[in-house]
Coordinates of C-alpha atoms in Angstrom, one line a residue:
Chain A
M184 CA 31.0 27.9 -16.9
N185 CA 28.8 30.8 -16.1
K186 CA 29.5 33.2 -13.5
Y187 CA 26.4 32.4 -11.6
S188 CA 25.6 28.8 -10.7
I189 CA 21.6 29.2 -9.7
I190 CA 19.5 31.8 -11.4
M191 CA 15.7 32.0 -10.4
E192 CA 14.3 34.4 -12.5
R193 CA 10.3 35.7 -11.3
V194 CA 9.7 32.0 -11.1
V195 CA 6.0 31.4 -10.1
K196 CA 4.4 28.5 -8.1
R197 CA 1.0 28.2 -7.3
F198 CA -0.7 25.1 -5.9
E199 CA -4.4 25.7 -7.8
D200 CA -5.0 29.3 -5.3
V201 CA -2.0 28.9 -3.5
A202 CA 1.0 31.2 -5.1
A203 CA 3.8 28.6 -2.7
V204 CA 6.8 30.8 -4.6
D205 CA 5.6 34.2 -6.0
G206 CA 7.8 35.8 -8.8
V207 CA 11.4 35.1 -6.8
S208 CA 14.3 36.5 -8.6
F209 CA 18.0 35.7 -7.5
K210 CA 21.4 35.0 -8.7
V211 CA 24.2 32.2 -7.0
A212 CA 27.5 32.5 -8.0
N213 CA 29.5 30.1 -8.2
G214 CA 31.3 28.9 -4.8
E215 CA 29.1 30.5 -2.7
L216 CA 27.1 29.8 0.4
F217 CA 23.4 31.1 -0.2
G218 CA 20.9 30.4 2.7
L219 CA 17.1 31.0 1.9
L220 CA 15.2 32.3 5.9
G221 CA 11.5 31.8 6.9
P222 CA 9.0 30.2 8.3
N223 CA 7.4 26.5 7.7
G224 CA 5.1 27.1 4.6
A225 CA 6.8 29.9 3.1
G226 CA 8.4 28.5 -0.1
K227 CA 11.7 27.7 0.5
T228 CA 11.3 23.5 -0.4
T229 CA 8.9 24.2 -3.0
T230 CA 12.0 26.4 -4.7
V231 CA 14.5 24.0 -3.5
N232 CA 12.0 21.7 -5.5
I233 CA 12.4 23.8 -9.0
L234 CA 15.8 23.8 -8.6
C235 CA 16.1 20.6 -8.6
G236 CA 13.6 19.5 -11.8
L237 CA 10.5 18.1 -9.6
L238 CA 8.3 20.5 -9.7
K239 CA 8.0 22.0 -12.4
P240 CA 6.8 26.4 -12.0
T241 CA 3.7 27.4 -13.3
S242 CA 6.3 30.7 -15.3
G243 CA 9.4 31.7 -15.4
S244 CA 12.4 30.3 -15.3
A245 CA 15.6 28.6 -13.4
F246 CA 18.7 27.5 -14.2
V247 CA 21.8 25.5 -12.6
G248 CA 25.1 25.3 -13.9
G249 CA 23.8 27.0 -16.4
Y250 CA 21.4 24.0 -17.8
D251 CA 17.3 24.8 -17.4
V252 CA 16.3 22.9 -14.9
Q253 CA 13.1 22.0 -17.3
K254 CA 13.9 21.8 -20.5
E255 CA 18.1 19.9 -19.4
S256 CA 17.1 18.5 -16.1
A257 CA 19.5 15.4 -16.9
K258 CA 22.1 17.2 -16.9
V259 CA 21.3 19.0 -13.9
K260 CA 20.8 15.3 -11.7
E261 CA 24.8 14.9 -12.8
L262 CA 25.7 18.5 -11.1
I263 CA 23.6 18.7 -7.6
G264 CA 23.6 16.6 -4.5
V265 CA 20.7 17.3 -2.4
C266 CA 19.4 16.9 1.2
P267 CA 15.9 16.7 1.6
Q268 CA 14.5 18.0 4.5
E269 CA 12.7 14.7 4.8
T270 CA 15.3 11.7 6.6
A271 CA 14.1 10.0 3.4
I272 CA 16.8 7.1 3.6
Y273 CA 16.3 3.4 3.6
P274 CA 15.7 2.1 6.9
Y275 CA 16.3 -1.8 6.1
L276 CA 19.9 -1.6 4.7
T277 CA 23.1 -0.4 6.4
G278 CA 24.3 2.8 6.6
A279 CA 27.4 1.9 4.2
E280 CA 24.9 0.2 2.0
N281 CA 22.7 3.4 1.7
V282 CA 25.7 5.1 0.7
E283 CA 26.4 2.8 -1.8
L284 CA 23.7 2.3 -3.7
F285 CA 23.2 6.8 -4.2
G286 CA 27.4 6.2 -5.7
N287 CA 25.7 2.9 -8.1
L288 CA 23.1 5.7 -8.7
Y289 CA 25.6 8.2 -9.5
A290 CA 27.4 5.6 -11.5
L291 CA 30.6 6.2 -9.7
D292 CA 33.5 3.3 -10.1
K293 CA 34.1 0.8 -7.5
N294 CA 37.5 2.5 -5.6
T295 CA 36.5 6.7 -6.2
L296 CA 33.1 4.8 -4.2
K297 CA 34.7 3.0 -1.6
A298 CA 37.2 6.4 -1.2
R299 CA 34.3 8.5 -1.3
R300 CA 31.8 6.6 1.3
D301 CA 34.9 6.0 3.9
M302 CA 35.7 10.0 4.1
L303 CA 32.2 11.0 3.9
L304 CA 31.1 8.3 7.2
V305 CA 34.7 9.5 9.1
K306 CA 33.6 13.5 8.6
M307 CA 30.2 12.9 9.7
G308 CA 31.2 10.7 12.0
L309 CA 29.6 7.6 11.4
T310 CA 32.3 5.1 10.6
Q311 CA 31.6 2.7 14.0
D312 CA 27.7 2.4 13.0
A313 CA 27.9 2.0 9.3
K314 CA 27.3 -1.6 9.1
R315 CA 24.5 -1.3 11.3
R316 CA 20.9 -1.0 9.5
V317 CA 19.6 2.6 9.8
E318 CA 16.2 1.8 11.8
K319 CA 18.5 1.7 14.8
Y320 CA 20.0 4.7 14.5
S321 CA 19.1 7.9 15.8
G322 CA 17.3 10.6 14.1
G323 CA 21.0 13.4 14.3
M324 CA 22.4 10.1 12.9
K325 CA 20.1 10.1 10.0
R326 CA 20.2 13.4 9.3
R327 CA 23.9 12.4 8.9
L328 CA 23.7 10.4 6.4
S329 CA 21.2 11.9 4.9
L330 CA 23.6 14.4 4.2
I331 CA 26.3 11.8 3.1
L332 CA 24.2 10.7 0.6
A333 CA 23.5 14.6 -0.9
L334 CA 27.3 14.4 -1.3
I335 CA 28.7 10.8 -2.3
H336 CA 29.1 11.5 -6.1
D337 CA 31.2 14.8 -5.5
P338 CA 28.3 17.3 -6.4
Q339 CA 29.3 20.7 -7.1
I340 CA 26.0 22.5 -6.2
I341 CA 24.6 21.8 -3.1
F342 CA 21.0 21.6 -2.2
L343 CA 20.7 21.1 1.7
D344 CA 16.9 21.3 2.8
E345 CA 17.5 21.9 6.3
P346 CA 20.0 19.6 6.8
T347 CA 20.5 20.3 11.0
V348 CA 16.3 20.3 12.2
G349 CA 16.3 17.8 15.0
M350 CA 19.9 17.4 15.3
D351 CA 21.5 17.8 18.7
P352 CA 23.9 20.9 19.0
Q353 CA 27.0 18.5 19.3
S354 CA 25.7 17.0 15.7
R355 CA 24.5 20.4 14.2
R356 CA 27.9 21.7 14.6
A357 CA 29.9 18.6 12.9
V358 CA 27.4 19.7 9.8
W359 CA 28.0 23.8 10.3
D360 CA 31.9 22.7 9.9
F361 CA 31.6 20.0 7.1
M362 CA 29.8 23.2 5.1
G363 CA 32.7 25.4 5.4
E364 CA 34.6 23.0 4.1
L365 CA 32.6 22.5 1.3
K366 CA 32.9 26.3 1.0
K367 CA 36.7 26.3 1.3
E368 CA 36.2 23.5 -1.9
G369 CA 35.1 26.1 -3.8
K370 CA 31.5 24.5 -4.1
T371 CA 27.6 26.4 -4.1
I372 CA 26.4 25.1 -1.6
F373 CA 22.2 26.6 -1.5
L374 CA 20.9 26.3 2.1
T375 CA 17.1 26.4 3.7
T376 CA 16.8 26.9 6.8
H377 CA 14.3 28.5 9.2
Y378 CA 17.0 29.0 12.1
M379 CA 18.4 32.6 12.0
E380 CA 21.6 31.4 14.0
E381 CA 22.5 28.9 11.3
A382 CA 23.0 31.5 8.6
E383 CA 24.1 34.0 10.5
A384 CA 27.2 31.8 11.1
L385 CA 27.5 30.0 7.3
C386 CA 25.6 32.3 4.8
D387 CA 27.6 35.1 2.4
R388 CA 24.0 36.2 1.7
V389 CA 20.7 35.2 2.7
G390 CA 17.8 35.5 1.2
I391 CA 14.4 36.6 3.3
I392 CA 11.1 34.5 2.2
D393 CA 7.7 35.1 3.4
H394 CA 4.5 34.0 1.5
G395 CA 6.6 32.7 -1.5
R396 CA 8.1 36.2 -1.6
L397 CA 11.7 36.6 -1.3
I398 CA 11.1 40.0 0.7
A399 CA 14.8 40.5 1.4
L400 CA 18.1 39.6 -0.5
D401 CA 21.9 40.7 0.8
S402 CA 24.3 39.4 3.9
P403 CA 23.5 38.8 6.9
K404 CA 26.2 42.1 7.7
E405 CA 24.4 44.0 5.3
L406 CA 21.2 43.1 6.5
I407 CA 21.6 43.5 9.6
S408 CA 23.5 47.1 9.3
K409 CA 20.6 48.7 7.1
N410 CA 18.2 47.3 9.3
E411 CA 19.3 48.8 12.1
V412 CA 18.9 45.9 14.3
E413 CA 20.9 42.9 16.1
N414 CA 20.7 39.9 14.1
L415 CA 18.1 38.1 11.2
E416 CA 15.9 37.5 14.1
E417 CA 15.3 41.4 14.1
V418 CA 15.6 41.6 10.7
F419 CA 12.9 39.3 9.6
I420 CA 10.5 40.7 12.3
K421 CA 10.9 44.1 10.8
F422 CA 10.0 43.0 7.6
T423 CA 7.4 40.7 8.4
G424 CA 5.8 42.2 11.8
R425 CA 6.3 38.5 13.2
N426 CA 8.9 36.5 14.9
I427 CA 10.1 33.7 12.9
R428 CA 9.6 31.3 15.9
E429 CA 5.9 32.1 16.3
E430 CA 5.2 30.1 12.7
L431 CA 7.3 27.0 13.7
Chain B
M42 CA 20.2 2.7 -19.9
K43 CA 23.2 2.2 -17.1
F44 CA 23.0 -1.9 -15.8
Q45 CA 24.7 0.3 -12.6
R46 CA 21.8 1.5 -11.1
V47 CA 19.7 -1.9 -12.5
A48 CA 21.6 -4.1 -10.2
A49 CA 22.1 -1.6 -7.2
L50 CA 18.1 -0.4 -7.5
T51 CA 17.3 -4.9 -7.6
N52 CA 19.5 -5.9 -5.1
K53 CA 18.2 -3.0 -2.6
E54 CA 15.0 -4.2 -3.2
V55 CA 16.1 -8.1 -2.8
K56 CA 17.4 -6.7 0.6
K57 CA 13.9 -5.2 1.7
T58 CA 12.3 -8.3 1.0
V59 CA 14.6 -10.4 2.5
R60 CA 15.3 -8.2 5.7
E61 CA 11.2 -6.4 6.8
P62 CA 9.7 -9.7 8.8
A63 CA 6.5 -8.9 7.5
V64 CA 7.3 -8.8 3.7
L65 CA 9.6 -11.7 3.9
F66 CA 6.0 -13.9 6.2
M67 CA 4.2 -12.2 3.1
I68 CA 6.4 -12.8 0.2
F69 CA 7.9 -17.0 1.6
L70 CA 6.6 -17.9 4.1
F71 CA 2.7 -17.3 4.5
P72 CA 2.2 -18.9 0.8
V73 CA 4.4 -22.5 1.7
V74 CA 2.6 -22.5 5.2
F75 CA -0.6 -21.7 3.4
V76 CA 0.0 -24.2 1.0
L77 CA 1.4 -27.2 3.5
A78 CA -1.6 -26.7 5.8
F79 CA -4.9 -26.3 3.0
G80 CA -3.0 -28.8 0.8
A81 CA -2.5 -31.2 3.9
S82 CA -6.3 -31.1 5.3
F83 CA -8.0 -30.4 2.0
G84 CA -9.5 -33.6 1.3
G85 CA -13.1 -33.1 0.0
L86 CA -14.7 -31.2 -3.1
G87 CA -17.5 -28.7 -4.1
A88 CA -20.5 -28.9 -4.5
A89 CA -20.7 -27.6 -8.0
Q90 CA -21.9 -30.4 -10.9
P91 CA -20.6 -29.0 -14.2
V92 CA -21.3 -31.0 -17.3
Y93 CA -17.9 -33.2 -18.2
T94 CA -17.3 -34.1 -22.3
L95 CA -16.5 -37.8 -22.1
G96 CA -14.6 -38.1 -25.3
V97 CA -15.9 -41.7 -26.3
V98 CA -13.2 -43.9 -29.3
N99 CA -16.3 -46.8 -30.1
T100 CA -14.5 -49.7 -31.6
D101 CA -17.4 -51.8 -31.8
Q102 CA -18.1 -52.5 -35.2
A103 CA -20.6 -54.9 -35.1
N104 CA -22.9 -52.2 -33.5
I105 CA -26.0 -54.8 -32.9
A106 CA -29.7 -53.5 -32.6
N107 CA -27.3 -49.4 -31.7
S108 CA -26.3 -50.9 -28.6
T109 CA -23.1 -48.8 -28.6
Q110 CA -26.2 -45.2 -29.1
A111 CA -28.0 -46.7 -26.3
F112 CA -25.7 -47.1 -24.0
M113 CA -24.3 -43.6 -25.0
G114 CA -27.8 -42.2 -24.9
A115 CA -28.2 -43.9 -21.0
L116 CA -24.9 -41.6 -20.0
S117 CA -26.6 -38.8 -22.0
D118 CA -29.8 -39.3 -19.8
T119 CA -27.1 -38.1 -16.4
K120 CA -27.2 -34.8 -17.9
I121 CA -23.7 -34.5 -16.4
L122 CA -21.6 -36.2 -19.4
S123 CA -21.2 -34.4 -23.4
F124 CA -20.0 -36.6 -26.0
Q125 CA -17.0 -35.8 -28.0
I126 CA -16.7 -39.0 -31.2
Y127 CA -13.4 -39.8 -31.8
V128 CA -11.5 -41.9 -34.8
D129 CA -9.3 -43.3 -32.7
N130 CA -7.4 -43.5 -29.5
Q131 CA -4.1 -41.6 -29.7
T132 CA -6.1 -37.9 -30.8
A133 CA -8.6 -38.8 -28.2
Q134 CA -5.4 -38.7 -25.6
K135 CA -4.0 -36.0 -27.1
D136 CA -7.3 -33.8 -26.5
L137 CA -7.2 -35.2 -23.0
S138 CA -4.0 -34.4 -22.7
Q139 CA -4.3 -31.0 -23.4
G140 CA -7.4 -30.6 -20.7
K141 CA -9.8 -30.5 -23.9
I142 CA -12.2 -33.3 -22.6
Q143 CA -12.1 -34.7 -19.1
A144 CA -12.2 -38.7 -20.0
V145 CA -11.8 -41.0 -22.6
M146 CA -13.9 -44.2 -22.6
I147 CA -12.7 -46.4 -25.0
I148 CA -16.1 -48.9 -26.2
P149 CA -15.3 -52.4 -27.5
S150 CA -14.9 -53.9 -30.8
V151 CA -17.2 -57.2 -28.8
F152 CA -19.8 -54.6 -27.0
S153 CA -22.8 -55.5 -28.3
Q154 CA -22.2 -58.2 -29.0
S155 CA -21.4 -58.9 -25.1
L156 CA -24.5 -56.8 -24.6
V157 CA -26.8 -59.9 -26.3
S158 CA -24.7 -62.8 -25.4
Y159 CA -26.0 -61.2 -21.7
R160 CA -29.5 -60.7 -23.0
A161 CA -30.4 -63.9 -24.4
A162 CA -28.7 -65.6 -20.7
P163 CA -28.8 -63.6 -17.8
E164 CA -28.6 -66.4 -15.0
D165 CA -25.3 -68.2 -17.5
P166 CA -22.4 -66.6 -17.0
S167 CA -20.6 -69.5 -18.9
K168 CA -22.3 -68.1 -21.9
W169 CA -21.6 -64.7 -21.3
I170 CA -18.4 -63.1 -23.3
N171 CA -17.2 -60.8 -21.1
V172 CA -15.9 -57.3 -22.3
T173 CA -14.1 -54.1 -20.7
V174 CA -14.9 -50.4 -21.1
S175 CA -11.6 -48.8 -20.4
L176 CA -11.5 -45.6 -19.4
Y177 CA -8.7 -42.6 -19.4
L178 CA -9.6 -39.7 -16.8
D179 CA -8.1 -36.2 -16.5
K180 CA -5.7 -36.2 -14.1
G181 CA -5.4 -32.4 -14.1
S182 CA -9.2 -32.7 -12.7
V183 CA -10.2 -33.9 -9.8
V184 CA -14.1 -33.9 -9.9
A185 CA -13.4 -35.4 -13.5
T186 CA -11.3 -38.5 -11.6
Q187 CA -13.6 -38.9 -8.8
A188 CA -16.8 -38.0 -10.0
I189 CA -16.8 -39.5 -13.6
P190 CA -15.9 -43.1 -12.7
P191 CA -18.7 -44.1 -10.9
I192 CA -20.9 -42.3 -13.0
I193 CA -20.4 -44.4 -16.0
Q194 CA -20.4 -47.8 -13.6
Q195 CA -23.4 -46.8 -12.2
V196 CA -24.9 -46.8 -16.7
I197 CA -23.3 -49.7 -17.4
T198 CA -25.1 -51.9 -14.3
A199 CA -28.2 -50.3 -14.9
F200 CA -28.2 -50.3 -18.7
T201 CA -26.8 -53.8 -18.8
D202 CA -29.2 -55.4 -16.6
K203 CA -32.5 -53.5 -17.0
N204 CA -34.2 -55.3 -13.8
Q205 CA -30.8 -55.1 -11.7
Q206 CA -31.0 -58.2 -10.4
S207 CA -28.1 -59.7 -11.5
A208 CA -25.3 -60.2 -9.2
S209 CA -22.7 -59.0 -12.2
T210 CA -22.4 -58.3 -16.1
P211 CA -20.1 -59.6 -18.4
I212 CA -19.2 -55.4 -19.3
S213 CA -16.5 -54.3 -16.8
L214 CA -14.8 -50.8 -16.7
Q215 CA -11.1 -50.2 -16.6
I216 CA -10.1 -46.6 -15.0
A217 CA -6.9 -46.9 -17.8
S218 CA -5.4 -43.7 -16.1
L219 CA -5.2 -45.2 -12.7
I220 CA -4.4 -48.1 -12.7
E221 CA -1.1 -47.2 -15.0
T222 CA 0.1 -44.6 -12.8
K223 CA -0.1 -44.1 -9.0
K224 CA -3.4 -42.6 -7.4
V225 CA -3.4 -38.9 -7.8
S226 CA -3.7 -37.0 -4.4
V227 CA -6.3 -34.2 -3.5
F228 CA -3.3 -32.7 -2.4
E229 CA -1.4 -32.8 -5.9
F230 CA -4.3 -32.2 -8.2
M231 CA -3.9 -28.6 -6.4
A232 CA 0.1 -28.3 -6.7
P233 CA 0.2 -26.4 -9.9
G234 CA -2.1 -23.9 -9.1
M235 CA 0.1 -23.4 -5.8
F236 CA 3.1 -22.0 -8.2
T237 CA 0.1 -19.4 -9.0
F238 CA -1.0 -18.6 -5.4
A239 CA 2.6 -17.2 -4.1
S240 CA 3.0 -15.3 -6.8
I241 CA -0.5 -13.4 -6.5
F242 CA 0.8 -11.9 -3.0
L243 CA 3.3 -10.3 -5.0
I244 CA -0.2 -7.4 -5.9
M245 CA 1.0 -6.8 -2.2
M246 CA 4.1 -6.2 -2.1
V247 CA 4.7 -3.5 -5.0
A248 CA 1.6 -2.0 -3.9
Q249 CA 2.9 -1.0 -0.5
S250 CA 6.8 -0.6 -1.3
F251 CA 5.5 2.1 -4.1
T252 CA 3.6 3.8 -1.4
Q253 CA 5.8 3.0 1.3
D254 CA 8.5 4.3 -0.4
R255 CA 6.6 7.1 -1.7
E256 CA 5.6 8.8 1.8
N257 CA 9.0 8.8 3.1
G258 CA 10.6 10.5 0.6
M259 CA 12.5 7.8 -1.1
L260 CA 11.3 7.9 -4.6
K261 CA 11.3 11.7 -4.9
R262 CA 15.4 11.3 -3.4
I263 CA 15.8 9.0 -5.9
R264 CA 14.5 11.0 -8.8
I265 CA 16.8 13.6 -7.7
T266 CA 19.1 11.6 -9.3
P267 CA 20.5 11.2 -12.5
T268 CA 18.4 7.0 -12.6
T269 CA 15.9 7.2 -15.7
P270 CA 12.4 6.3 -15.7
T271 CA 13.2 2.8 -17.5
E272 CA 16.1 2.6 -15.1
F273 CA 14.2 2.4 -11.9
M274 CA 11.1 0.5 -13.1
T275 CA 13.5 -2.4 -14.7
S276 CA 15.0 -1.9 -11.6
Q277 CA 12.1 -3.3 -10.1
V278 CA 10.4 -5.6 -12.1
L279 CA 13.3 -7.9 -12.0
S280 CA 13.7 -7.1 -9.1
Y281 CA 10.1 -8.9 -8.0
M282 CA 10.9 -11.5 -11.0
L283 CA 13.8 -12.6 -8.9
I284 CA 11.6 -12.6 -5.6
A285 CA 8.7 -14.9 -8.1
L286 CA 11.7 -17.1 -8.7
I287 CA 12.6 -18.2 -5.0
Q288 CA 8.9 -18.1 -4.5
A289 CA 8.2 -20.7 -6.9
I290 CA 11.3 -22.0 -6.2
I291 CA 10.7 -22.8 -2.4
V292 CA 6.9 -23.7 -3.2
F293 CA 7.9 -26.6 -5.4
A294 CA 10.1 -27.3 -2.2
A295 CA 7.2 -27.4 0.0
V296 CA 5.3 -29.2 -2.9
Y297 CA 8.0 -31.9 -3.7
L298 CA 7.7 -32.9 0.0
M299 CA 4.8 -33.3 0.1
G300 CA 4.6 -35.9 -2.4
F301 CA 4.1 -34.1 -5.8
K302 CA 6.3 -35.7 -7.8
P303 CA 5.6 -34.8 -11.3
N304 CA 7.6 -37.5 -14.0
V305 CA 7.8 -35.0 -16.6
E306 CA 11.1 -33.9 -18.5
F307 CA 13.2 -31.1 -17.5
S308 CA 11.4 -28.3 -20.7
A309 CA 8.3 -28.7 -19.0
Y310 CA 9.3 -27.6 -15.3
A311 CA 11.8 -24.8 -17.4
L312 CA 8.4 -24.0 -18.9
A313 CA 6.8 -23.8 -15.9
F314 CA 9.4 -21.6 -13.7
T315 CA 9.0 -19.3 -17.1
L316 CA 4.7 -18.8 -16.9
V317 CA 5.5 -17.7 -12.5
L318 CA 8.3 -15.6 -14.3
I319 CA 5.9 -13.8 -16.6
F320 CA 2.8 -14.2 -14.1
S321 CA 5.0 -11.6 -12.0
L322 CA 4.9 -9.3 -14.2
S323 CA 0.8 -9.0 -14.2
N324 CA 1.0 -8.8 -10.3
V325 CA 3.8 -6.0 -10.9
G326 CA 1.0 -4.2 -12.8
Y327 CA -2.0 -4.8 -10.8
G328 CA 0.7 -3.9 -7.5
L329 CA 1.6 -0.2 -9.6
I330 CA -2.5 0.3 -10.7
T331 CA -2.7 -0.3 -6.7
A332 CA -0.3 1.9 -5.4
T333 CA -1.9 4.4 -7.8
I334 CA -5.3 4.2 -6.5
A335 CA -4.4 4.5 -2.8
K336 CA -3.0 7.2 -1.0
T337 CA -1.1 6.0 2.0
S338 CA 0.5 2.3 2.8
G339 CA -2.1 0.6 4.3
A340 CA -4.4 2.0 1.9
A341 CA -2.7 0.1 -0.7
T342 CA -2.5 -3.2 2.0
G343 CA -6.5 -3.4 2.0
L344 CA -6.7 -1.8 -1.4
S345 CA -4.4 -4.8 -2.9
F346 CA -7.4 -7.6 -2.2
L347 CA -9.5 -6.3 -4.9
F348 CA -6.7 -8.1 -7.3
V349 CA -5.1 -10.6 -5.6
L350 CA -8.8 -12.0 -4.6
P351 CA -9.8 -12.8 -7.8
Q352 CA -6.3 -13.9 -9.0
L353 CA -6.5 -16.2 -5.8
F354 CA -9.7 -17.6 -6.2
L355 CA -10.7 -17.7 -10.0
G356 CA -7.5 -18.5 -11.0
T357 CA -5.8 -21.0 -8.9
F358 CA -6.1 -24.6 -7.5
V359 CA -9.2 -22.9 -5.3
G360 CA -10.8 -23.0 -8.7
A361 CA -11.8 -26.7 -8.6
S362 CA -13.9 -26.1 -6.9
L363 CA -16.0 -22.9 -8.7
S364 CA -19.6 -22.5 -10.8
S365 CA -19.9 -22.9 -13.4
Y366 CA -20.1 -19.0 -14.0
A367 CA -17.4 -18.3 -11.7
Q368 CA -15.2 -21.1 -14.2
I369 CA -16.7 -18.4 -17.1
V370 CA -15.3 -15.3 -15.2
S371 CA -12.4 -17.0 -14.2
K372 CA -11.0 -16.9 -18.6
F373 CA -10.2 -13.2 -17.6
V374 CA -7.8 -13.6 -15.0
P375 CA -4.3 -14.7 -15.9
S376 CA -3.5 -16.8 -13.2
Y377 CA -6.1 -18.9 -14.4
Y378 CA -4.3 -20.1 -17.4
V379 CA -1.1 -20.0 -15.3
T380 CA -2.6 -23.0 -13.4
D381 CA -4.3 -24.4 -16.4
A382 CA -1.0 -24.4 -18.1
L383 CA 1.0 -26.1 -15.5
T384 CA -1.9 -28.6 -14.6
S385 CA -1.4 -30.1 -18.1
L386 CA 2.4 -29.9 -17.7
F387 CA 2.7 -31.5 -14.5
L388 CA -0.9 -33.9 -13.9
R389 CA -1.9 -34.4 -18.0
G390 CA 1.1 -34.5 -19.1
A391 CA 1.1 -32.4 -22.3
A392 CA 4.0 -31.4 -24.2
V393 CA 5.8 -28.1 -23.8
T394 CA 5.0 -28.0 -27.9
S395 CA 1.4 -28.5 -27.7
P396 CA -1.6 -26.4 -28.9
T397 CA -2.9 -25.9 -25.1
I398 CA 0.2 -25.3 -23.8
L399 CA 1.3 -22.6 -26.0
L400 CA -2.3 -20.5 -26.5
D401 CA -1.9 -20.7 -22.4
L402 CA 1.4 -19.1 -22.5
A403 CA 0.8 -16.7 -25.2
I404 CA -2.2 -15.5 -23.4
V405 CA -0.3 -15.0 -20.4
S406 CA 2.5 -13.2 -21.7
I407 CA -0.2 -10.8 -23.9
S408 CA -1.8 -10.8 -21.1
C409 CA 1.0 -9.9 -18.2
V410 CA 2.1 -7.3 -20.7
A411 CA -0.2 -5.1 -20.6
I412 CA -1.2 -5.2 -17.1
L413 CA 2.2 -4.3 -16.3
A414 CA 1.9 -1.4 -19.2
V415 CA -1.3 -0.3 -18.0
G416 CA 0.2 -0.5 -14.7
I417 CA 3.2 2.0 -15.4
I418 CA 1.4 3.9 -17.4
L419 CA -1.2 4.6 -14.8
Y420 CA 1.4 5.2 -11.9
A421 CA 3.6 7.8 -14.2
K422 CA 0.5 10.0 -14.9
Y423 CA -0.4 10.5 -11.0
Y424 CA 3.1 10.2 -9.6
K425 CA 6.1 10.4 -10.8
I426 CA 8.9 8.0 -11.0

């Protein structure tokens, strides 16, 4: 396998006259937890969608797991797990049924599926509610279940698009801990967030994206020290002249 | 293609149908409630008065003074009947069973002699030669059954006794089919169309399902998995075929309880359910076309009626009362051919291998597969699967 799990090279994505992603290039090493930071509308989700093969870039190229996301999307889909920004879960199914559905979509055998389902439900604290229909879940429970759906097939490369949005502090902490465990297992994690403290606490490296352009890329520690500021929030202000929260 | 994925998605879709009250109502309860209520209360006929084709088997060899021609001329003057002449009853019955004609009239061998005997002694019934004109009716047409006998009876009376002075004549009309079998109720005439009717509402369900899943990001999420478009579409088609089959069974149970008990062989039932399954393909296709046009699930509900209503009014039991123009237009909707085939099978007693049934089956199969293909192509063009 390549040294890098994710490679983006001068990727541009235009929607009519608007460049949602404008010449973005970066590499994410195997086993790295990489954070893409930026306000809403900065181009984070568009970047994730390009890397998952959902969107075709206007120009440039992207590789995931060594495969071209456009030409070899079937291979890419086998490798990745994606937790999208919206809580996309079937409300009329129970939590366990949603997990089993996605396990079957990844063609897991019955025993593996059962073992992975039970383990992930325990980790996300949803075992007690697994047999309840999702329409009765709280927002935080839905987010945690959505994360399980992304991980049921034990993917090597994980895309988490704003995974903790709308979560209570307890749920957020549980997800952070879980991301730490995944990293220890050697998984590559691509995290998008607009929570600076989340990126600062979890990520090996972060890229700051604004108006579709990657304006900074380094480890949180280096970004903070090079820019002589206290935290990533201030790094963002230094680069853009705005507070990220003003954009929310 | 992995069957595991197709089965999982099919299972999910069926669970949705069973668990979501609105879907459950629209798919299963509404057709049944509507069918029972409408069937129970529908007592009248439409005002439309098309021309009926009457098959005539003339066994009157003597034909004194061209009596049979004159009689048929009198029938023709009503402007309601046209004629198809047959050399034997068997051929005429075959066409009747396939719905090509609406009735068969057998002119007896001594018809003209009977007329002569009456006209020679109109006031002395003992000198009359009594005969019976037999009439077989299309049991699949409520209008034909109720409209044709009185017309012929009236013409016989007027033709035999031009002055209409006698209380009786030697010529009587016997409605053979209604004598041989039990009287067919208005509800039973509608029953074949009710099978078609239930399945039509799948259009709305498919359109809503696709737009809802698009709105809440589920389709996008499934696209991220290794599920192929072929696997996904196969699962959708299989789900809705399964739902259509369950619908047909439920509707059949409902109409059976209401008294519709066709005396046909198992092969007729098998073909009927096969037709409903094939018909469900067109409804999935129309649903996909609707989902392509509609931006939201709310819009999909409204837009689906663009396809639901024509199928409903032109191709189901409602069609029995259509104007002649509407009947021409109805030839362009698949539901018409499903109802026609089911009517021929259940009410006319047509064989499953009869030309009319095979033609209906061919038209339904080709048109439904074509509509499904158009739906998939259009949807895939504007929204990736």
